[in-house]
GROMACS .gro file of C-alpha atoms in nm:
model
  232
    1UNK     CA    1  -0.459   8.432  -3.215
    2UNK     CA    2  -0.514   8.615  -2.885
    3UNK     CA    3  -0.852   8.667  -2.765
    4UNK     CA    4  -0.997   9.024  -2.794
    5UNK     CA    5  -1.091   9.000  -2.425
    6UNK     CA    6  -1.084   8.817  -2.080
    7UNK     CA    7  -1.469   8.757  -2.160
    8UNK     CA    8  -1.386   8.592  -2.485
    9UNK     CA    9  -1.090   8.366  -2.246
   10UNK     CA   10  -1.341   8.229  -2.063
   11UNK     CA   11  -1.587   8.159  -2.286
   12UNK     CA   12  -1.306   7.947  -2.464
   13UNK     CA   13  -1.221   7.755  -2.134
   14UNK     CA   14  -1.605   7.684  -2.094
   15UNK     CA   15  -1.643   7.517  -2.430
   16UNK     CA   16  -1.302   7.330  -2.367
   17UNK     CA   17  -1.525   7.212  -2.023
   18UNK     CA   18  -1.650   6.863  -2.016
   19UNK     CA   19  -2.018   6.876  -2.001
   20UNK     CA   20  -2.182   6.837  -1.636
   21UNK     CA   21  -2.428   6.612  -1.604
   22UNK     CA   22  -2.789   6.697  -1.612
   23UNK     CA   23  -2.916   6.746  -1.293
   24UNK     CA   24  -3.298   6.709  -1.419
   25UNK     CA   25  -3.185   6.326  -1.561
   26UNK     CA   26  -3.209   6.065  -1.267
   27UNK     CA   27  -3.088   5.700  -1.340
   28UNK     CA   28  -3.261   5.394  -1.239
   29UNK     CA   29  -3.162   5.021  -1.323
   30UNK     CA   30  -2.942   5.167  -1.666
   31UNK     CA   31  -3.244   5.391  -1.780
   32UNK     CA   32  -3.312   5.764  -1.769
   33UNK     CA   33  -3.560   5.908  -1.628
   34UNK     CA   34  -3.681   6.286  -1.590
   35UNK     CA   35  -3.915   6.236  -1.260
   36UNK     CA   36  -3.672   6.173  -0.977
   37UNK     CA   37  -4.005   6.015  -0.827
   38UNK     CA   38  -4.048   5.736  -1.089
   39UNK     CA   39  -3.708   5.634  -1.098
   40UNK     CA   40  -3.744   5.526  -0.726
   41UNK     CA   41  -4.037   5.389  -0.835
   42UNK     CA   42  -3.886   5.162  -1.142
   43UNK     CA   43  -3.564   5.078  -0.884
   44UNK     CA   44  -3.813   4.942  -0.645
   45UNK     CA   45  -4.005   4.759  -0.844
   46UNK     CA   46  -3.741   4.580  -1.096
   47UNK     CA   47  -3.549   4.529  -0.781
   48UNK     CA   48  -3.829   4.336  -0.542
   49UNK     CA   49  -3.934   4.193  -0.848
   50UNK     CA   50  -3.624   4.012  -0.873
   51UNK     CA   51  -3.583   3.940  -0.494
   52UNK     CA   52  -3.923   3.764  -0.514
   53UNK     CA   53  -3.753   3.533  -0.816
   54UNK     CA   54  -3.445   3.449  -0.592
   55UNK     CA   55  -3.703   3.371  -0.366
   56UNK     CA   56  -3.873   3.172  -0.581
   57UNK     CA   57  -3.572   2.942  -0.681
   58UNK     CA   58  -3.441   2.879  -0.339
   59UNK     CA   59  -3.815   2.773  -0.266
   60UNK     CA   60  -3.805   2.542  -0.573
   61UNK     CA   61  -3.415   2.408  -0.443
   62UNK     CA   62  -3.548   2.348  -0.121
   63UNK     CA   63  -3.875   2.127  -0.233
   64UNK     CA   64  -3.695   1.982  -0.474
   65UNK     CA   65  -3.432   1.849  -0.274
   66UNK     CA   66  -3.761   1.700  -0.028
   67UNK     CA   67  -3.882   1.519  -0.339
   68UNK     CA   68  -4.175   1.487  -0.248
   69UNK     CA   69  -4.436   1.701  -0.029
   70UNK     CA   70  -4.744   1.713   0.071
   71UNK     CA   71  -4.921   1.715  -0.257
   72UNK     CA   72  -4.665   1.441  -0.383
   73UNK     CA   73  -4.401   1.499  -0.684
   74UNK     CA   74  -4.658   1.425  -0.982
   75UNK     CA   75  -4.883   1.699  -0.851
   76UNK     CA   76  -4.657   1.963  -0.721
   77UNK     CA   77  -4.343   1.971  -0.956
   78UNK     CA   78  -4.578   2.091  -1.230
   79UNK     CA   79  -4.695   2.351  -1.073
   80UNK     CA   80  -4.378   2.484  -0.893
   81UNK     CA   81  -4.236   2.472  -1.226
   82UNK     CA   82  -4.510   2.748  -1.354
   83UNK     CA   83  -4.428   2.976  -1.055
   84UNK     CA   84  -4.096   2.932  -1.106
   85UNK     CA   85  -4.090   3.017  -1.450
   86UNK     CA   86  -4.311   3.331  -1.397
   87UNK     CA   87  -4.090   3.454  -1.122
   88UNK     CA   88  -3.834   3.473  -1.339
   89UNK     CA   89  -3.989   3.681  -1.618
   90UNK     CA   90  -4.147   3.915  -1.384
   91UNK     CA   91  -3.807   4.122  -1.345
   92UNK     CA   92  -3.725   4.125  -1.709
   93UNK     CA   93  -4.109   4.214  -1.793
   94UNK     CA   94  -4.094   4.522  -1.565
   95UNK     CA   95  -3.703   4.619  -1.705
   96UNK     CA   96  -3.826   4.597  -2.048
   97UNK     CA   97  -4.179   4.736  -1.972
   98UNK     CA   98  -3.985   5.052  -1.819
   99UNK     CA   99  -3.717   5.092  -2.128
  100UNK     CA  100  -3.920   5.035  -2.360
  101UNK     CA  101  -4.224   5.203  -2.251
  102UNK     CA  102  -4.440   4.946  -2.338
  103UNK     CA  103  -4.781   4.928  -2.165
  104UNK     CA  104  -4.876   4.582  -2.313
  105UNK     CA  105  -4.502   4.459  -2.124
  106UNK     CA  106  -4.599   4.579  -1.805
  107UNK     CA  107  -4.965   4.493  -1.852
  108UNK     CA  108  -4.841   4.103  -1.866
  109UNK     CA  109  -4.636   4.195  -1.555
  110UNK     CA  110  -4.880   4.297  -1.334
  111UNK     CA  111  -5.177   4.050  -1.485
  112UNK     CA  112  -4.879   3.735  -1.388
  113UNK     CA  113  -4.815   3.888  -1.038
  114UNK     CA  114  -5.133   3.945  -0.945
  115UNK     CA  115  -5.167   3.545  -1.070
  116UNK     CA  116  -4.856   3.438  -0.916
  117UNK     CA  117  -4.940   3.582  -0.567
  118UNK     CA  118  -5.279   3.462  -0.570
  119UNK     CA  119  -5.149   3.135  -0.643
  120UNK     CA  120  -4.884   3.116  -0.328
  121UNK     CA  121  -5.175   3.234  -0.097
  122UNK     CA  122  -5.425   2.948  -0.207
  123UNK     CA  123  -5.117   2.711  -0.151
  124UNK     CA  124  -5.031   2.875   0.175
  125UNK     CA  125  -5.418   2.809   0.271
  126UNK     CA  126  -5.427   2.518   0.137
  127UNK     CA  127  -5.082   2.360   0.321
  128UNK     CA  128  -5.222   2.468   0.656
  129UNK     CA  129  -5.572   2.316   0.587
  130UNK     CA  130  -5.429   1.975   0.489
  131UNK     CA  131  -5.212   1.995   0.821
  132UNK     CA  132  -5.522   2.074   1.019
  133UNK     CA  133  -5.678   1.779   0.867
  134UNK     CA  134  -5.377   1.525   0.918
  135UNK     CA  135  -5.351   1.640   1.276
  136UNK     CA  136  -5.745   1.579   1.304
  137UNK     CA  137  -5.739   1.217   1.175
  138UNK     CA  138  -5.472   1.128   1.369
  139UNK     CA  139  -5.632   1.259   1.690
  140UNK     CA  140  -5.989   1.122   1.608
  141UNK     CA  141  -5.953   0.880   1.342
  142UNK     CA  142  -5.763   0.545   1.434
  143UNK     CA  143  -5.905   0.303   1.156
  144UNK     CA  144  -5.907   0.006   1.494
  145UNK     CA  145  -6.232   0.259   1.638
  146UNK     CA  146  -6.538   0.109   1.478
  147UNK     CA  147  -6.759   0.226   1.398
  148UNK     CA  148  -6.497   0.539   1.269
  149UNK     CA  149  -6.658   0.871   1.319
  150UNK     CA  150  -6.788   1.005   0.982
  151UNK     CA  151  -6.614   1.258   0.929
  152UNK     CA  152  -6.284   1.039   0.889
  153UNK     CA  153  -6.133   0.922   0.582
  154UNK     CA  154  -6.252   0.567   0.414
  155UNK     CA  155  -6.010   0.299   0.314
  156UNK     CA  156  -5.984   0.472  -0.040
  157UNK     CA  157  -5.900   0.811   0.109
  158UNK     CA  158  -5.604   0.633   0.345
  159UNK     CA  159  -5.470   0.486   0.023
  160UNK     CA  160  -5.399   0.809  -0.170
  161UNK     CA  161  -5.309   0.977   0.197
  162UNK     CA  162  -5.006   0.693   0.231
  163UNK     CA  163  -4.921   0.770  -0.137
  164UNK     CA  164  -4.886   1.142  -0.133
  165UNK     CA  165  -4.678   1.088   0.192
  166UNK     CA  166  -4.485   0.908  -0.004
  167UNK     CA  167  -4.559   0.582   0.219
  168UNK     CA  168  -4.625   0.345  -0.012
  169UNK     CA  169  -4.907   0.078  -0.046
  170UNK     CA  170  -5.020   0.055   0.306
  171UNK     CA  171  -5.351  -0.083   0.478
  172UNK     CA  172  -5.525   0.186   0.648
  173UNK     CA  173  -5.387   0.101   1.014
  174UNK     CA  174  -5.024   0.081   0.851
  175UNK     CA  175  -5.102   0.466   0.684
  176UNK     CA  176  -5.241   0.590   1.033
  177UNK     CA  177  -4.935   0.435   1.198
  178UNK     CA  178  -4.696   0.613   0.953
  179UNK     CA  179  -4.887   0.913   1.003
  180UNK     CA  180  -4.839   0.936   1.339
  181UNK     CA  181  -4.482   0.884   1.351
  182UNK     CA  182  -4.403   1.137   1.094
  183UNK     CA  183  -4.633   1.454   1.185
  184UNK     CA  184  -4.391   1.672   1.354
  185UNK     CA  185  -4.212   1.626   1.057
  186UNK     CA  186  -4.497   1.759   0.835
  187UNK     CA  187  -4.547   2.009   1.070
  188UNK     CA  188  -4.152   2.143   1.016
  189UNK     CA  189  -4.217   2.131   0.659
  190UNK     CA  190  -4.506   2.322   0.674
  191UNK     CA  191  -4.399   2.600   0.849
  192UNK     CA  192  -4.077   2.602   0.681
  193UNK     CA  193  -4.298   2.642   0.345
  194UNK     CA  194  -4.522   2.940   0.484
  195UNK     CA  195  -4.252   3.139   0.643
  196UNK     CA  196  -4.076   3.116   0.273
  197UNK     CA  197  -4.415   3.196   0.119
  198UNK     CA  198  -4.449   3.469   0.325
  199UNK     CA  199  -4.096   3.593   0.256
  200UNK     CA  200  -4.197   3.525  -0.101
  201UNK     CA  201  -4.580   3.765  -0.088
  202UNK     CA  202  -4.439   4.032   0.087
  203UNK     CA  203  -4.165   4.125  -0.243
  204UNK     CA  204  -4.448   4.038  -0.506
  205UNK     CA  205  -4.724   4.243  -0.356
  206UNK     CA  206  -4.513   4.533  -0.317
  207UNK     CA  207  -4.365   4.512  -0.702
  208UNK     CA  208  -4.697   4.434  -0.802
  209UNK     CA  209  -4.813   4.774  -0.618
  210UNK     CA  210  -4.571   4.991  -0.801
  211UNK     CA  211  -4.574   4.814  -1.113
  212UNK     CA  212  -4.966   4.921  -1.148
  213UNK     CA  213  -4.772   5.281  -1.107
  214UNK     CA  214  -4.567   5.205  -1.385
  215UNK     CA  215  -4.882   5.128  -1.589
  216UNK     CA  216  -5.073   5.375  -1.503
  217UNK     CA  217  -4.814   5.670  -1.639
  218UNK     CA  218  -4.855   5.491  -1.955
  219UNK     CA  219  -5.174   5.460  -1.936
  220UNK     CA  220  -5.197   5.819  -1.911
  221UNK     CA  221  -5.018   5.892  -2.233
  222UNK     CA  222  -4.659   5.926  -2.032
  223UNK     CA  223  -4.334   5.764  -2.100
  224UNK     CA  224  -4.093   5.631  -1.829
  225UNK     CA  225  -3.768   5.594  -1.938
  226UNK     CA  226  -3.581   5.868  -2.209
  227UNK     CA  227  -3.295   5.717  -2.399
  228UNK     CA  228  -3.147   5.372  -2.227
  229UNK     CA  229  -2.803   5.472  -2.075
  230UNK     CA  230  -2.518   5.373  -2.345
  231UNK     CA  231  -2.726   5.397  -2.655
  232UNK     CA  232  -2.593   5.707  -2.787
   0.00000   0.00000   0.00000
């Protein structure tokens, strides 16, 4: 049959036409998204998200592979273990949070980075103040001064100093000794552990910031994502 007119042609080639894509449709991590704004705001945070939990496991590699720190394996592995852990959900809570549109999903992502950053910044504090007060005893506190200075540690606190350092059972004057020898190498560890903490805030505190975002559109009565990319 031969079309009635050249109007009728084209509107024949335009329905033959695969279907251009929707300019008002932005895509972000496999979902879609109508605000062009959120989706750069769901990219960011799924995506620092995850760089802080890359983070996270080289940090574990690297004070695993020490075996022991500061705080001593029974203390510290624990621990390290829970960040760890959390890390790693933190990317698949805000994917899932976003896709699904689930406020109570994103609501445990930004309560466990909020945790999980407080956390590395009372460890940060903490690692520096326990350096401060190694490099103080071994300045002021030589366990041969008598009487020692009050402010240094007793027997008992040399004891559990030697065995966190993983020195063994030593007498106080053996601990100091060890001490001594091995500060600069506490000292490398130290700042090795708050440059990598640092590297570690700066990608949680800026997910955290645009997960609360996130939240908040829900929160609102808003969705984030449309349908997922592939599900129709």
């Amino acid at each position: 049959k031969r079309p009635a007119s050249w109007a009728e042609c084209a509107g024949m080639h335009e329905a033959d036409a695969p279907l251009a894509p929707n300019p008002a449709v932005h895509t972000a991590c496999g979902l879609q998204l109508r605000d062009p704004q959120l989706a750069g705001v769901v990219r960011r945070t799924v995506c620092l998200a995850a760089v802080a939990a890359a983070v996270s496991v080289a940090e574990f590699a690297w004070c695993a592979s020490r075996e022991r720190g500061l705080g001593g394996p029974e203390s510290a592995v624990g621990p390290r273990s829970v960040g760890l852990v959390v890390s790693l959900l933190l990317p698949v809570c805000a994917y899932v949070g976003a896709r699904t549109n689930k406020r109570n999903v994103l609501t445990f992502f930004c309560a466990f980075s909020a945790i999980r950053l407080l956390f590395l910044v009372l460890t940060l504090i903490e690692c520096n103040a326990t350096l401060s007060w190694l490099h103080h005893c071994v300045r002021q506190c030589d366990p041969r001064m008598q009487p020692a200075p009050k402010d240094c540690p007793t027997e008992t606190d040399w004891e559990w100093a030697c065995k966190n350092l993983d020195a063994g059972q030593r007498s106080p004057q053996q601990c100091y000794d060890y001490l001594g020898d091995n500060l600069d190498e506490l000292d490398q560890a130290v700042v090795v552990a708050l440059a990598v903490g640092g590297t570690l805030a700066v990608p949680l505190l800026l997910s955290l910031w645009w997960g609360v975002r996130m939240y908040s559109v829900l929160k609102r009565g808003g969705s984030i994502s449309m349908v997922p990319l592939g599900s129709q």
